[in-house]
Amino acid sequence: MTYKNFTVATDADGIALVTWDMPGKSMNVFTTEVMDELDAIIDATVADAAVKGVVITSGKSSFSGGADLTMIQSMFSFYHDEKAKDPAGAVEKVFHLVGRMTGLFRKLETCGKPWVSAINGTCMGGAFEMSLACHGRVASNARSVKIALPEVKVGIFPGAGGTQRVSRLANAQDALQMMTTGSSLTAQRAKAMNLVHQVVEPDQLIPAAKQMIKDGLKPVAPWDEKGFKVPGGGIWTPASAQLWPAVPAMLRKETAGNYPAALAILKCVYEGLQVPFDTGLRIEQRYFTQVLQTTEAFSMIRSLFISMQELGKGARRPSGVPKSEFKKVGIVGAGFMGASIAYVTAAAGIPVVLIDRDLEAATKGKAHSEGLVKEAVGKGRMSQDEGAALLALITPEAGYEGLRDASLVIEAVFEDRDVKKAVIEAVEAVLPEGAVFASNTSTLPITGLARNSKRPGDFIGVHFFSPVHKMMLTEVILGKETGDKAIAVALDYVAAIKKTPIVVNDTRGFYVNRCVFRYIHEAYDMLIEGVPAAMIENAAKMAGMPVGPLSLNDEVAVDLSQRVIRASLADLGEGSVDPKHVALIDKMVDELDRRGRKNGRGFYDYPAKPAKKSLWPGLKDFYPQKRAEDVDVTVIKQRLLATIALEAARTVEEGIVTDPREADVGSILGFGFAPYTGGTLSYIDGMGVKTFVALCEKLAAAYGERFKPTALLLDMAAKGDTFYTRFNPYKESKAA
C-alpha cells in the first residue's frame, strides 16, 4: 500500500522503516490525513508476519512540530458549531474528538510489535507524545534536536497521553517542570530524565533504532507490565507528601492562577498516577476537553499559535512583489541597537556593512557581536566555526561607500531628527536605485523622517526591540508614501532574521510604545494617588504581566520617559502631558539622577550581583501613602490591563493598527501583555466588548477621563461586535 505522507520499507531483518515526509511542507505536522495513514500503517505492519518491528523517523531535517494549526482550529470551530446546535451534547462530542489522537497512540503502544522512534531533529507536542507511545526512543545528538511538550505556552496541554507517560517515566518534579513550562530539552537531558533510551551520532540513528529491535525490544510499555512502579514511588510516599502540597503554591506564584492548562497538568498527573494507565488517559481526556472550552485556550491558540504563524509567513506582505534576496545589508549606527541588528542579520547568513562616524566606533560595534558569539559558543549553542563564519559577515566601516551595492539600509543612530536627517541624506547619495531605506526609530513618525528622503516610496520604519537577539517582534511602520516594494522588502528581511512582524501605520510611538507608555503612566498615577509601589508591581504580575510598570520603566530608562514627555510637550502642547507626571519624572532624573537600570538607580535599586534589585525605599516619601488594606488589588489589576487595551483600541480606531492579529501578537511579543488573554484586543473580545465598556465607564468615573471608552467601542458594544468580526483579517481571503 502507498501513502501520501509516509513511505514504508521493510529490510531483510523484517524491520519496517516508516519515513514521515509530508510533500510540500517544510516540517511534518499531524493532520487528520496523517493520523488516518498512521492508523493504516499500524494495521498493515501488525498483519504482515514478515514485519518483526517498526522504526519511525522523519525524511526532513526536523522530526515534527506536532499538530497542524488547521487541526487545532477545527477543534475550536467544531465545539462552537456543536454548541450552537446542541449545547448539551457538544461537550460529549468534543470529548470523543480530542480522544482520537490518544486512542491512536494507545493502539500503537499495544499493537504487539515493537516500535522505535528515531528522533533526528525538533520533536514537539503530539510528535513527542507519539514517540513516548513507542517502545523505544533513540535521538540524534545534533544540536538541532529539541524535544518538548510546549502546549501550555499556547493555552492547552499535552492531551494525547503526554501527562500520563512523562509522569510514569520521569520523576514527578521533573515531569511537572517540563510540562508546566513547556521548556525544550536537549537529547542528553531527555535521556537523563528517562524519556529517551539512547543518544547517538546522527549517522547512527537508524542503525541504533533497528538494533534495539534486533536485541529483543519488548513490545510492551512499562506501565502495562505487572508490578510496574512509578518513579519515586508514586503519590503516596514521604517524598510526594513534601512535593505535592507545595506544587500548587509554586504554580500559583508563577502564574497567579491565570493559566487553566497549567493547573490541569497538575490535576492530570496527580489523579492519573493513582489509577491504572487507561483510566489516567480518560482523566487527561476529560481535563483537555474542559480546557478546550476556556476563553484562555481559544485566545492563546489564536494569537500565539495561529496568528504568529500567519504573520511570520507574510500574511501582510503585498502580493505580486518578487521575493527579496539580501546579498548585503547596510547598518548605520554601531551603538548598542545597530550592533545588535548587525548580529541578528549576520546570524541569518546575510553580509553586513556596519557603519559609524569612525572605524574605531564601527569596530567597537562589531565587538558586541563577538561577545554574543563567545557567549553562545560557551553555552554550546554555536560551534567555533559557526561563530567565526558569523563574525566574518560583519564588516565595520567609517564611510558610506560600502552601501553602493546594498539592497537594504537600516539606520540606528541617535533618536534625534537632525541626526537622522544627516544620515538619510548621506546614505541616499550612494544608495543604488531601488534599494530600501529603513529607520529603526522608536518614537519619531516615519512620514516626518521621510520628508528628508528623495525617494519616500522606498522609505520605511523597522522598529526593533531590545535585546534584539532575544526579542521576537519587529514593528514595520508605513509612512504616508511608503510603497509596496518597501513593505515587501522589510517583511522579507524580518522573515530572514526569523522575527515576527507587525505592520502599523504612522503615529507618534507607533503601536507598542503607545501601549507601553500607557502602562507606565498609569503606574505614575497610582504612585501619585499614594498606592504603595510594591502593590503596583505585584498586582501587575498577578494580572499576568511579566514585570511591573515601574520595573519596565527602569529597563527602558527613566530619562527616556523624560525625553518622550518633553517631545510631547514641544510638539503637542502643555495639555498633552499630566503636569504631575512631569514633576515626578523631572524629580527622578534631574534632582535625584535616578535614570533606571543603566545607572543602577531608578524606581529600583540595583546592587552588585549576586544581590537582587529591590524597590527604592525613597519612593514612599514622594506622596502620602495609602494603607495596603485600603487598596483594592482587583481594581489595580483592572486599571493596568484596561489602560493598555484601551490604547490598543484607540490605535484601531485611528487606523494605526488595521489587523487585530497584529495588535494581539504585538502586545504579547513586544511587552508581554498578559499572554493568557491572547493579547490586547482578545482581552476585550474575551470578556465581551459590552462588559469591557462597562468596566471602562466604571474606572472613568473613579479615576478620570483617560478610561472613557472610545466611540468605536461604544458602537461595537451596541451592535454586539468583536474586533475579530468588525475587523476580520480573513475577510478578503474568504471573498477571494
XYZ file of C-alpha atoms in Angstrom:
736
model
C 0.000 0.000 0.000
C 1.224 3.514 -0.765
C 0.749 6.538 1.446
C 0.859 10.253 0.750
C 2.782 11.293 3.867
C 4.782 8.165 4.679
C 6.958 5.606 2.970
C 7.363 2.100 4.371
C 10.350 -0.093 3.520
C 10.978 -3.473 5.182
C 14.562 -4.760 5.274
C 15.905 -8.302 5.248
C 15.717 -8.458 9.058
C 11.984 -7.790 8.951
C 12.251 -4.265 10.309
C 9.925 -1.772 8.652
C 11.325 1.743 8.302
C 8.444 4.228 8.303
C 9.624 7.607 6.999
C 7.374 10.582 7.632
C 7.873 13.131 4.859
C 4.873 15.328 4.048
C 5.007 16.689 0.498
C 5.075 20.464 0.123
C 5.748 21.159 3.799
C 8.970 22.272 5.456
C 8.032 20.365 8.630
C 5.923 17.303 9.347
C 2.731 18.009 11.282
C -0.217 15.948 12.455
C -3.325 16.290 10.332
C -6.409 14.108 10.129
C -4.938 12.556 6.986
C -1.625 11.817 8.733
C -3.444 10.132 11.608
C -5.520 8.056 9.183
C -2.390 6.902 7.386
C -0.546 6.137 10.621
C -3.568 4.116 11.757
C -3.431 2.123 8.498
C 0.338 1.572 8.845
C -0.149 0.122 12.329
C -2.771 -2.284 10.974
C -0.622 -3.230 7.980
C 2.549 -3.907 9.979
C 0.633 -5.934 12.558
C -0.987 -8.017 9.817
C 2.311 -8.630 7.982
C 4.002 -11.656 9.545
C 7.277 -10.668 7.878
C 7.463 -7.467 9.942
C 9.223 -8.035 13.264
C 9.254 -4.406 14.350
C 8.944 -0.811 13.154
C 11.240 2.230 13.195
C 9.553 5.574 12.573
C 11.624 8.602 11.595
C 11.426 11.769 9.539
C 12.550 12.420 5.994
C 13.067 16.099 6.838
C 15.730 17.866 8.898
C 13.280 18.045 11.799
C 11.131 15.231 13.163
C 7.816 17.057 13.631
C 6.370 20.219 15.105
C 3.261 18.459 16.412
C -0.307 19.252 15.417
C -1.161 21.288 12.326
C -2.796 24.636 13.055
C -5.791 23.776 10.872
C -6.445 20.720 13.024
C -6.200 22.823 16.180
C -8.563 25.392 14.654
C -11.020 22.664 13.726
C -11.326 21.576 17.373
C -12.462 25.046 18.430
C -14.752 25.561 15.447
C -16.235 22.081 15.971
C -17.016 22.884 19.619
C -18.587 26.266 18.822
C -20.616 24.823 15.930
C -21.863 21.925 18.032
C -22.600 24.180 21.000
C -24.836 26.336 18.791
C -26.770 23.256 17.610
C -26.771 21.085 20.735
C -25.380 22.696 23.924
C -25.972 19.574 25.989
C -24.260 17.194 23.568
C -21.447 19.489 22.411
C -19.072 18.679 25.262
C -19.513 14.927 24.830
C -18.776 15.206 21.118
C -15.654 17.266 21.796
C -14.565 14.690 24.394
C -14.633 11.971 21.750
C -12.956 14.226 19.171
C -9.986 15.054 21.391
C -9.575 11.377 22.211
C -8.778 10.465 18.602
C -5.029 11.008 18.908
C -4.946 9.443 22.379
C -6.603 6.309 21.038
C -4.305 6.133 18.020
C -1.157 6.305 20.143
C -2.524 3.742 22.587
C -3.253 1.457 19.633
C 0.369 1.804 18.513
C 1.584 1.105 22.048
C -0.466 -2.101 22.412
C -0.220 -3.400 18.823
C 2.017 -6.319 19.846
C 5.058 -5.395 17.729
C 7.934 -3.179 18.894
C 8.076 0.393 17.585
C 11.103 2.665 17.899
C 11.034 6.409 17.319
C 14.245 7.695 15.694
C 14.296 11.404 16.528
C 16.501 13.285 14.076
C 15.554 16.915 14.859
C 12.917 19.077 16.520
C 10.276 16.821 18.094
C 7.455 18.765 19.664
C 3.984 18.274 21.108
C 1.969 15.449 19.584
C 5.039 14.119 17.778
C 6.808 13.549 21.078
C 3.637 12.085 22.571
C 3.666 9.592 19.693
C 7.343 8.882 20.395
C 6.517 8.265 24.052
C 3.969 5.652 22.914
C 6.728 3.847 21.010
C 8.542 1.127 22.924
C 11.963 2.576 22.203
C 13.283 6.090 21.557
C 16.625 6.991 20.026
C 17.667 10.598 19.485
C 20.452 12.177 17.471
C 22.995 14.193 19.444
C 22.859 17.008 16.866
C 22.310 20.479 18.343
C 19.197 20.809 16.183
C 17.402 18.210 18.314
C 14.917 19.889 20.629
C 12.375 17.784 22.496
C 9.412 19.438 24.180
C 5.768 19.375 25.129
C 5.206 23.125 24.667
C 1.396 23.112 24.514
C 0.999 25.092 27.758
C 2.576 28.086 26.011
C -0.408 28.281 23.683
C -3.115 27.648 26.260
C -3.562 23.874 26.126
C -1.540 20.921 27.471
C -0.186 17.547 26.296
C -3.542 15.844 25.844
C -2.616 12.759 23.829
C -1.118 10.783 26.692
C 1.737 13.158 27.448
C 0.819 13.882 31.062
C 0.465 10.164 31.808
C 3.547 8.837 30.036
C 6.032 11.525 31.084
C 4.990 11.225 34.731
C 5.469 7.424 34.565
C 8.938 7.689 33.022
C 10.478 10.688 34.800
C 10.224 11.697 38.437
C 7.199 13.844 39.212
C 9.107 17.078 39.828
C 10.992 16.927 36.508
C 7.848 15.859 34.655
C 5.819 18.763 36.039
C 8.608 21.245 35.371
C 8.848 20.124 31.748
C 5.117 20.260 31.057
C 4.067 23.348 33.039
C 6.835 25.472 31.493
C 6.833 23.898 28.020
C 10.617 24.139 28.055
C 12.750 22.360 25.453
C 15.084 19.514 26.319
C 18.302 18.528 24.636
C 18.607 14.881 23.671
C 21.021 14.377 26.569
C 18.613 15.935 29.083
C 15.739 13.839 27.735
C 17.861 10.722 28.253
C 18.743 11.787 31.795
C 15.020 12.103 32.500
C 14.439 8.578 31.119
C 12.354 9.939 28.236
C 14.844 8.748 25.599
C 16.711 5.438 25.705
C 19.756 6.243 23.577
C 21.540 9.298 22.167
C 23.750 8.597 19.157
C 25.637 10.286 16.341
C 23.314 11.432 13.529
C 24.598 8.809 11.078
C 23.979 6.045 13.625
C 20.359 6.986 14.326
C 18.559 4.446 12.127
C 21.056 1.608 12.747
C 20.749 2.138 16.515
C 16.954 2.165 16.316
C 16.928 -1.054 14.306
C 19.423 -2.639 16.691
C 17.046 -2.092 19.594
C 14.516 -4.279 17.811
C 17.151 -6.885 16.890
C 18.193 -7.004 20.542
C 14.705 -8.124 21.512
C 12.888 -4.902 22.449
C 9.674 -5.876 24.210
C 6.517 -4.519 22.542
C 5.072 -3.647 25.931
C 5.093 -0.289 27.719
C 6.490 -0.343 31.281
C 3.092 0.597 32.756
C 1.461 -2.378 31.024
C 3.737 -4.829 32.790
C 2.785 -6.448 36.075
C 4.438 -4.877 39.088
C 5.210 -1.521 37.423
C 6.126 1.179 39.902
C 6.060 4.914 39.222
C 9.479 6.641 39.583
C 9.815 7.864 43.144
C 7.077 5.541 44.342
C 4.031 7.470 43.202
C 1.749 9.818 45.077
C 1.572 8.164 48.499
C 5.208 8.352 49.628
C 7.047 10.576 52.118
C 8.771 12.390 49.250
C 5.470 13.057 47.497
C 3.998 14.277 50.759
C 6.586 17.048 50.611
C 6.248 17.732 46.878
C 2.530 17.815 46.188
C 1.343 20.298 48.834
C 3.999 22.729 47.563
C 3.381 22.297 43.825
C 0.095 24.243 43.557
C 1.603 27.087 45.590
C 4.664 27.224 43.334
C 2.461 27.182 40.256
C 0.289 29.995 41.617
C 3.424 32.012 42.353
C 4.476 31.646 38.713
C 1.094 32.015 37.012
C -1.195 33.772 39.537
C -3.835 31.225 38.579
C -4.242 32.753 35.123
C -3.485 29.625 33.073
C -6.116 26.857 33.272
C -3.951 24.480 31.234
C -1.060 24.627 33.701
C -3.347 23.736 36.595
C -4.907 20.953 34.510
C -1.456 19.366 34.088
C -1.119 19.122 37.862
C -4.552 17.536 38.162
C -3.882 15.062 35.340
C -0.625 13.892 36.894
C -1.852 13.815 40.495
C -5.048 11.950 39.684
C -3.586 9.851 36.880
C -0.778 8.359 38.961
C -3.325 6.903 41.379
C -5.207 4.837 38.806
C -4.459 2.333 36.016
C -2.925 3.831 32.878
C -6.032 3.676 30.695
C -8.071 5.389 33.399
C -5.349 8.046 33.555
C -5.772 8.629 29.829
C -9.509 9.179 30.345
C -8.782 11.665 33.130
C -6.411 13.528 30.823
C -9.030 13.493 28.043
C -11.619 14.933 30.430
C -9.384 17.821 31.508
C -8.306 18.527 27.929
C -11.971 18.803 26.963
C -12.518 21.253 29.813
C -9.512 23.404 28.916
C -10.533 23.478 25.267
C -13.728 25.263 26.303
C -11.930 28.111 28.108
C -11.551 31.630 26.739
C -7.848 31.461 27.631
C -7.225 28.409 25.431
C -9.139 29.866 22.497
C -7.406 33.243 22.715
C -3.894 31.878 23.274
C -4.154 29.336 20.464
C -5.408 32.005 18.094
C -2.723 34.589 18.910
C 0.329 32.588 19.949
C -0.014 29.701 17.524
C -2.200 30.539 14.554
C -1.715 34.305 14.191
C 2.005 34.163 14.926
C 2.495 31.590 12.197
C 0.366 33.538 9.740
C 2.202 36.807 10.389
C 5.571 35.057 10.296
C 4.712 33.601 6.894
C 3.909 37.030 5.466
C 0.169 37.456 5.967
C 0.559 41.214 5.433
C 3.056 41.012 2.547
C 1.846 42.726 -0.646
C 1.180 40.228 -3.421
C 2.876 40.483 -6.784
C 6.243 41.737 -5.451
C 9.151 39.336 -6.108
C 10.787 37.877 -3.011
C 13.911 39.718 -1.900
C 17.363 38.189 -1.776
C 19.713 40.019 0.557
C 23.302 39.980 -0.679
C 24.268 42.872 1.577
C 22.526 44.900 4.280
C 23.932 48.199 5.489
C 23.519 49.310 9.092
C 24.342 52.892 10.009
C 24.996 53.446 13.688
C 27.144 50.925 15.550
C 25.810 51.662 19.008
C 24.006 49.041 21.061
C 20.950 48.786 18.792
C 22.822 48.984 15.485
C 25.406 46.440 16.658
C 22.611 44.120 17.798
C 20.820 44.413 14.447
C 24.095 43.592 12.720
C 24.401 40.443 14.818
C 20.936 39.044 14.001
C 21.433 39.904 10.335
C 24.753 38.069 10.154
C 23.251 35.177 12.147
C 20.789 34.810 9.252
C 23.727 34.422 6.850
C 23.427 37.923 5.368
C 26.600 40.013 4.831
C 26.539 43.277 6.802
C 28.449 46.516 6.485
C 28.350 48.263 9.891
C 28.983 51.995 9.651
C 29.744 54.626 12.262
C 31.431 58.029 12.478
C 34.909 56.431 12.504
C 36.421 52.974 12.170
C 37.063 52.707 15.904
C 33.360 53.181 16.715
C 32.314 50.752 13.969
C 34.799 48.152 15.187
C 33.520 48.591 18.731
C 30.063 47.805 17.358
C 31.348 44.551 15.872
C 32.835 43.700 19.268
C 29.271 43.451 20.580
C 28.682 40.561 18.165
C 31.967 38.994 19.224
C 30.708 38.988 22.810
C 27.410 37.357 21.835
C 29.246 34.729 19.791
C 31.596 33.972 22.662
C 28.616 33.513 24.980
C 26.813 31.240 22.500
C 29.907 29.096 21.955
C 30.456 28.861 25.713
C 26.910 27.581 26.203
C 27.207 25.060 23.376
C 24.635 26.814 21.180
C 27.165 27.513 18.454
C 30.417 25.924 17.307
C 33.677 27.873 16.986
C 33.469 27.560 13.194
C 29.870 28.817 13.121
C 30.834 31.760 15.305
C 33.785 32.634 13.088
C 31.594 32.426 9.969
C 29.024 34.754 11.539
C 31.614 37.352 12.503
C 33.205 37.188 9.048
C 29.933 38.506 7.608
C 30.192 41.791 9.571
C 32.435 44.451 8.047
C 32.958 47.639 10.088
C 33.466 50.803 8.028
C 33.698 54.554 8.593
C 32.331 55.800 5.257
C 29.237 55.155 3.172
C 30.944 53.728 0.082
C 30.184 50.170 1.157
C 26.480 50.844 0.676
C 26.676 51.225 -3.107
C 25.551 47.620 -3.640
C 23.278 47.224 -0.588
C 19.643 46.313 -1.178
C 18.551 47.449 2.295
C 19.985 50.017 4.695
C 18.848 50.331 8.295
C 19.755 53.433 10.277
C 20.005 53.032 14.044
C 21.525 56.365 15.051
C 20.576 58.610 17.971
C 16.861 59.409 18.328
C 17.183 62.961 17.013
C 15.541 64.361 13.861
C 18.595 66.374 12.779
C 20.994 63.469 13.252
C 18.707 61.167 11.279
C 18.253 63.796 8.560
C 22.020 63.991 8.020
C 22.282 60.184 7.816
C 19.383 59.879 5.352
C 20.933 62.429 3.004
C 24.416 60.884 3.212
C 23.147 57.349 2.611
C 20.916 58.311 -0.320
C 23.895 59.944 -2.023
C 25.400 56.476 -2.586
C 22.422 54.101 -2.266
C 21.551 52.335 -5.530
C 18.221 52.959 -7.230
C 15.502 50.649 -5.890
C 17.228 49.970 -2.573
C 15.121 50.419 0.559
C 15.980 52.721 3.460
C 14.625 51.704 6.880
C 14.716 53.747 10.061
C 14.945 51.989 13.409
C 13.177 54.698 15.369
C 11.139 54.029 18.468
C 9.014 57.179 18.559
C 9.685 59.602 15.686
C 6.974 59.445 12.985
C 8.218 57.873 9.754
C 6.358 60.300 7.499
C 8.257 63.206 9.041
C 11.609 61.460 8.634
C 10.730 60.526 5.036
C 10.487 64.231 4.162
C 14.294 64.201 4.234
C 14.321 61.481 1.562
C 14.328 61.947 -2.190
C 12.506 58.602 -2.546
C 9.836 58.377 0.171
C 8.245 55.409 -1.601
C 11.306 53.359 -0.640
C 11.405 54.712 2.928
C 10.011 52.625 5.803
C 10.337 52.116 9.539
C 11.616 48.876 11.044
C 11.470 49.137 14.826
C 13.469 46.562 16.776
C 13.101 45.811 20.466
C 15.918 45.344 22.936
C 17.688 42.989 23.376
C 17.403 42.393 19.630
C 18.784 38.844 19.628
C 16.130 37.750 22.151
C 13.052 39.821 21.294
C 10.979 38.144 18.598
C 8.951 41.172 17.458
C 9.617 43.898 14.914
C 7.271 46.737 14.026
C 7.198 47.628 10.339
C 5.946 51.220 10.116
C 4.450 52.687 6.968
C 4.891 56.340 6.078
C 2.187 58.038 4.019
C 4.154 57.452 0.813
C 5.733 54.060 1.585
C 5.293 51.766 -1.413
C 4.507 48.056 -1.699
C 8.064 47.166 -2.646
C 9.448 48.716 0.541
C 6.850 46.842 2.597
C 7.703 43.546 0.884
C 11.461 44.069 1.336
C 11.026 44.912 5.022
C 8.846 41.849 5.635
C 11.206 39.596 3.682
C 14.092 40.872 5.809
C 12.186 40.295 9.054
C 11.375 36.764 7.895
C 15.032 36.173 7.007
C 16.172 37.079 10.527
C 13.396 34.879 11.988
C 11.395 37.582 13.734
C 7.626 38.087 13.788
C 6.496 41.324 12.106
C 3.508 43.543 12.682
C 2.665 46.235 10.118
C 1.362 49.514 11.508
C 0.594 52.927 10.091
C 2.460 56.023 11.173
C 1.898 57.763 14.508
C 3.945 59.013 17.441
C 5.179 55.961 19.352
C 3.626 53.628 16.755
C 1.707 50.775 18.405
C 3.852 49.034 21.003
C 5.346 52.115 22.641
C 1.975 53.830 22.826
C 0.686 50.870 24.821
C 3.856 50.582 26.906
C 3.779 54.203 27.985
C 0.089 53.977 28.901
C 1.044 51.114 31.234
C 3.891 53.120 32.739
C 1.877 56.328 33.041
C -0.918 54.522 34.880
C 1.692 53.489 37.436
C 2.669 57.171 37.785
C -0.982 57.969 38.527
C -1.111 55.222 41.145
C 2.074 56.461 42.831
C 0.646 59.980 42.914
C -2.556 58.604 44.493
C -0.443 57.023 47.226
C -0.699 53.383 46.138
C 2.394 51.622 47.567
C 4.878 50.831 44.805
C 5.122 47.190 45.883
C 1.371 46.777 45.432
C 1.538 48.262 41.929
C 4.316 45.901 40.903
C 2.823 42.788 42.491
C -0.667 43.481 41.170
C 0.770 43.830 37.667
C 2.324 40.371 37.922
C -0.902 38.978 39.348
C -2.669 40.425 36.302
C -0.312 38.410 34.095
C 2.319 40.978 33.136
C 5.909 39.665 33.147
C 7.219 42.723 35.002
C 5.626 45.606 36.833
C 5.350 49.009 35.142
C 7.991 50.627 37.369
C 10.461 47.837 36.656
C 9.707 48.163 32.951
C 10.287 51.914 33.133
C 13.700 51.277 34.663
C 14.523 48.889 31.812
C 13.607 51.351 29.051
C 15.248 54.160 31.098
C 13.539 56.816 33.192
C 15.342 59.588 31.298
C 13.899 58.181 28.062
C 10.463 58.712 29.602
C 11.543 62.263 30.299
C 12.602 62.777 26.671
C 9.296 61.355 25.413
C 7.353 63.626 27.759
C 9.333 66.684 26.659
C 8.907 65.810 22.988
C 5.155 65.531 23.514
C 5.062 68.899 25.267
C 7.089 70.501 22.475
C 5.020 69.034 19.663
C 1.537 68.801 21.159
C 1.435 71.462 23.839
C 1.068 71.535 27.618
C -2.265 69.737 27.698
C -0.712 66.601 26.225
C 1.012 65.513 29.459
C -0.194 65.481 33.062
C 1.900 68.107 34.961
C 2.138 65.701 37.907
C 3.868 63.180 35.640
C 6.319 65.870 34.525
C 7.096 66.766 38.134
C 7.587 63.096 39.126
C 9.970 62.274 36.286
C 11.881 65.562 36.469
C 12.479 64.908 40.164
C 13.646 61.349 39.456
C 16.036 62.381 36.679
C 17.136 65.978 37.300
C 17.137 66.113 41.103
C 17.980 62.529 42.076
C 19.802 61.202 38.988
C 17.699 58.054 39.106
C 17.691 57.064 35.430
C 16.902 53.373 35.680
C 18.864 50.174 35.461
C 21.531 51.750 33.237
C 22.940 53.830 36.117
C 21.869 51.423 38.871
C 19.305 53.834 40.298
C 15.684 54.211 39.260
C 12.400 53.176 40.784
C 14.503 50.224 41.911
C 17.974 49.995 43.429
C 20.419 47.733 41.589
C 23.150 46.454 43.926
C 26.122 44.466 42.715
C 25.416 40.822 41.940
C 24.503 38.372 43.399
C 22.186 40.678 45.351
C 18.810 41.232 43.678
C 17.233 44.540 42.755
C 14.690 45.983 45.165
C 12.233 48.869 45.108
C 13.824 52.133 46.159
C 12.552 52.902 49.690
C 12.579 56.645 48.985
C 9.545 56.320 46.706
C 7.216 56.110 49.688
C 8.254 59.628 50.721
C 7.145 61.198 47.418
C 3.426 61.099 48.194
C 1.244 60.335 51.238
C 0.900 56.539 51.321
C -2.370 54.651 51.466
C -2.682 51.686 53.770
C -2.488 48.371 51.930
C -5.911 47.340 53.208
C -7.396 50.459 51.614
C -6.191 49.476 48.132
C -8.284 47.063 46.046
C -5.828 44.811 44.231
C -8.504 43.687 41.780
C -9.048 47.284 40.704
C -5.283 47.837 40.332
C -5.136 44.809 38.023
C -8.121 46.052 36.026
C -6.637 49.522 35.628
C -3.288 48.242 34.369
C -4.786 45.898 31.772
C -7.672 48.145 30.746
C -5.491 51.207 30.133
C -3.321 49.216 27.720
C -6.300 47.605 25.992
C -7.982 50.991 25.632
C -4.877 52.396 23.952
C -4.852 49.421 21.598
C -8.498 50.107 20.750
C -7.617 53.752 20.050
C -4.914 52.689 17.585
C -7.515 50.608 15.741
C -9.998 53.492 15.733
C -7.281 55.808 14.362
C -6.326 53.331 11.640
C -2.826 52.788 13.050
C -3.422 49.060 13.517
C -5.669 47.525 10.887
C -5.372 43.813 11.697
C -6.406 42.536 15.156
C -3.864 39.723 14.882
C -1.078 42.299 14.880
C -2.446 44.146 17.901
C -2.601 40.899 19.854
C 0.701 39.376 18.783
C 2.478 42.737 19.017
C 1.294 43.305 22.578
C 2.439 39.872 23.769
C 5.784 39.740 21.970
C 6.505 43.451 22.373
C 5.976 43.894 26.109
C 4.438 40.696 27.437
C 0.814 41.794 27.712
C -0.828 39.083 29.859
C -0.391 36.173 27.418
C -3.326 34.186 28.835
C -5.658 36.859 27.407
C -4.405 36.324 23.851
C -3.381 39.994 23.621
C -4.934 43.427 23.965
C -7.891 43.037 21.619
C -8.542 39.424 22.575
C -8.679 40.647 26.187
C -11.580 42.900 25.179
C -13.236 40.309 22.932
C -12.783 37.614 25.578
C -14.828 39.405 28.206
C -17.143 40.914 25.582
C -16.965 44.494 24.320
C -20.107 45.408 26.251
C -18.557 44.197 29.511
C -15.298 45.994 28.734
C -17.143 49.249 28.040
C -18.954 48.936 31.385
C -15.613 48.364 33.132
C -14.090 51.420 31.447
C -17.057 53.597 32.386
C -16.723 52.475 35.994
C -12.972 53.232 36.002
C -13.531 56.576 34.264
C -15.988 57.622 36.971
C -13.470 56.751 39.685
C -10.110 57.656 38.115
C -10.599 60.045 35.231
C -11.417 60.614 31.584
C -8.452 58.558 30.359
C -10.599 55.449 30.923
C -13.542 56.763 28.919
C -14.463 54.205 26.210
C -13.964 55.364 22.645
C -16.710 55.909 20.096
C -15.664 52.724 18.325
C -16.031 50.659 21.492
C -19.427 52.153 22.240
C -20.613 51.347 18.721
C -19.252 47.802 18.878
C -20.905 47.238 22.255
C -24.252 48.449 20.916
C -24.035 46.152 17.878
C -22.636 43.115 19.677
C -19.446 43.204 17.592
C -15.971 41.918 18.424
C -12.679 43.122 16.974
C -12.280 39.855 15.099
C -15.706 40.231 13.485
C -15.640 44.003 12.841
C -12.043 43.895 11.550
C -11.988 40.305 10.284
C -8.445 39.650 8.997
C -9.704 36.766 6.846
C -12.482 38.698 5.102
C -10.553 39.322 1.884
C -9.234 35.776 1.594
C -12.746 34.388 2.134
C -14.135 36.702 -0.502
C -11.473 35.603 -2.932
